[in-house]
CSV table of C-alpha atoms in Angstrom, one decimal:
chain,number,residue,atom,x,y,z
H,213,MET,CA,0.0,0.0,0.0
H,214,PHE,CA,2.8,2.4,0.9
H,215,ILE,CA,4.5,1.8,-2.5
H,216,PHE,CA,1.3,2.6,-4.5
H,217,ARG,CA,0.7,5.7,-2.4
H,218,LEU,CA,4.2,6.8,-3.1
H,219,ILE,CA,3.8,6.2,-6.8
H,220,GLY,CA,0.6,8.2,-6.8
H,221,LEU,CA,2.3,11.1,-5.0
H,222,LEU,CA,5.3,10.9,-7.4
H,223,LEU,CA,3.0,11.1,-10.4
H,224,ILE,CA,1.1,14.1,-9.0
H,225,THR,CA,4.5,15.8,-8.3
H,226,LEU,CA,5.6,15.1,-11.9
H,227,ALA,CA,2.3,16.5,-13.2
H,228,LEU,CA,2.9,19.7,-11.2
H,229,MET,CA,6.4,19.9,-12.6
H,230,ALA,CA,5.2,19.4,-16.2
H,231,LEU,CA,2.5,22.1,-15.6
H,232,GLY,CA,5.2,24.5,-14.3
H,233,ALA,CA,7.4,23.8,-17.3
H,234,ASP,CA,4.5,24.5,-19.7
H,235,ALA,CA,3.8,27.7,-17.9
H,236,LEU,CA,7.4,28.9,-18.2
H,237,LYS,CA,7.6,27.8,-21.8
H,238,SER,CA,4.3,29.7,-22.5
H,239,LEU,CA,5.7,32.8,-20.8
H,240,GLU,CA,8.9,32.7,-22.9
H,241,ALA,CA,7.0,32.2,-26.1
H,242,GLY,CA,4.3,34.8,-25.5
H,243,ALA,CA,1.7,32.2,-26.4
H,244,ILE,CA,0.2,29.1,-24.8
H,245,GLU,CA,2.4,26.1,-25.5
H,246,ILE,CA,1.5,22.8,-23.9
H,247,ARG,CA,3.7,19.6,-24.3
H,248,SER,CA,1.9,16.4,-25.0
H,249,LEU,CA,2.8,13.3,-23.1
H,250,ALA,CA,4.5,11.9,-26.3
H,251,SER,CA,6.7,15.0,-26.6
H,252,LEU,CA,7.6,14.9,-22.9
H,253,TRP,CA,8.5,11.2,-23.1
H,254,SER,CA,10.5,11.9,-26.3
H,255,LEU,CA,12.5,14.6,-24.5
H,256,VAL,CA,13.2,12.3,-21.5
H,257,HIS,CA,14.2,9.1,-23.5
H,258,GLU,CA,13.5,8.9,-27.3
H,259,ALA,CA,14.6,5.3,-27.7
H,260,SER,CA,12.1,4.0,-25.1
H,261,TYR,CA,9.3,6.0,-26.6
H,262,THR,CA,9.8,4.7,-30.1
H,263,GLY,CA,10.4,1.2,-28.8
H,264,PHE,CA,7.2,1.2,-26.8
H,265,THR,CA,5.0,2.6,-29.5
H,266,GLY,CA,6.5,0.2,-32.0
H,267,TRP,CA,6.0,-2.7,-29.7
H,268,VAL,CA,2.4,-1.8,-29.0
H,269,SER,CA,1.5,-1.3,-32.7
H,270,SER,CA,3.1,-4.7,-33.6
H,271,THR,CA,1.8,-6.7,-30.6
H,272,VAL,CA,-1.7,-5.2,-30.1
H,273,PRO,CA,-2.7,-3.2,-33.2
H,274,ALA,CA,-6.1,-2.4,-31.8
H,275,ALA,CA,-4.4,-0.5,-28.9
H,276,ALA,CA,-2.3,1.7,-31.2
H,277,SER,CA,-5.0,4.2,-31.9
H,278,PRO,CA,-6.1,4.7,-28.3
H,279,LEU,CA,-2.5,4.9,-27.2
H,280,THR,CA,-1.8,7.6,-29.8
H,281,THR,CA,-4.8,9.5,-28.5
H,282,VAL,CA,-3.7,9.3,-24.8
H,283,LEU,CA,-0.1,10.3,-25.8
H,284,SER,CA,-1.5,13.4,-27.5
H,285,PHE,CA,-3.1,14.7,-24.3
H,286,PRO,CA,-1.2,17.3,-22.2
H,287,ALA,CA,1.5,15.6,-20.1
H,288,TRP,CA,0.4,17.3,-16.8
H,289,ALA,CA,-3.2,16.2,-17.3
H,290,VAL,CA,-2.4,12.5,-17.9
H,291,LEU,CA,0.2,12.3,-15.1
H,292,GLY,CA,-2.1,14.2,-12.7
H,293,VAL,CA,-5.2,12.1,-13.4
H,294,VAL,CA,-3.3,8.8,-13.1
H,295,GLY,CA,-1.6,9.9,-9.9
H,296,ILE,CA,-4.9,11.1,-8.3
H,297,VAL,CA,-6.7,7.9,-9.3
H,298,ILE,CA,-3.9,5.7,-7.8
H,299,ALA,CA,-3.8,7.8,-4.5
H,300,GLY,CA,-7.6,7.8,-4.3
H,301,LEU,CA,-7.9,4.1,-4.8
H,302,ILE,CA,-5.3,3.4,-2.2
H,303,ARG,CA,-7.2,5.7,0.2
H,304,LEU,CA,-10.4,3.8,-0.5
H,305,PHE,CA,-8.8,0.4,0.0
H,306,ARG,CA,-7.2,1.5,3.2
H,307,ARG,CA,-10.6,2.8,4.6
H,308,GLY,CA,-12.5,-0.4,3.7
């Protein structure tokens, strides 16, 4: 339980960091600029991104389109929602 709660808090922290980076990037550019999860992942490690997307498209072709859709969402939104869901589920399991 502790590990999952820590993972949830880590994802929420990463989401806030991505939101802050987008805010700074937007201030520098003078226009709103939001990084997608795909572009953030590519910035962090390009080889793992291309390897994972290639593996999904060759192994489970039906999941390639939904994966592309999720990867096009803002990075801070995806990381934040997943982190909140994990932290919330752990809280519910702990209560019950």
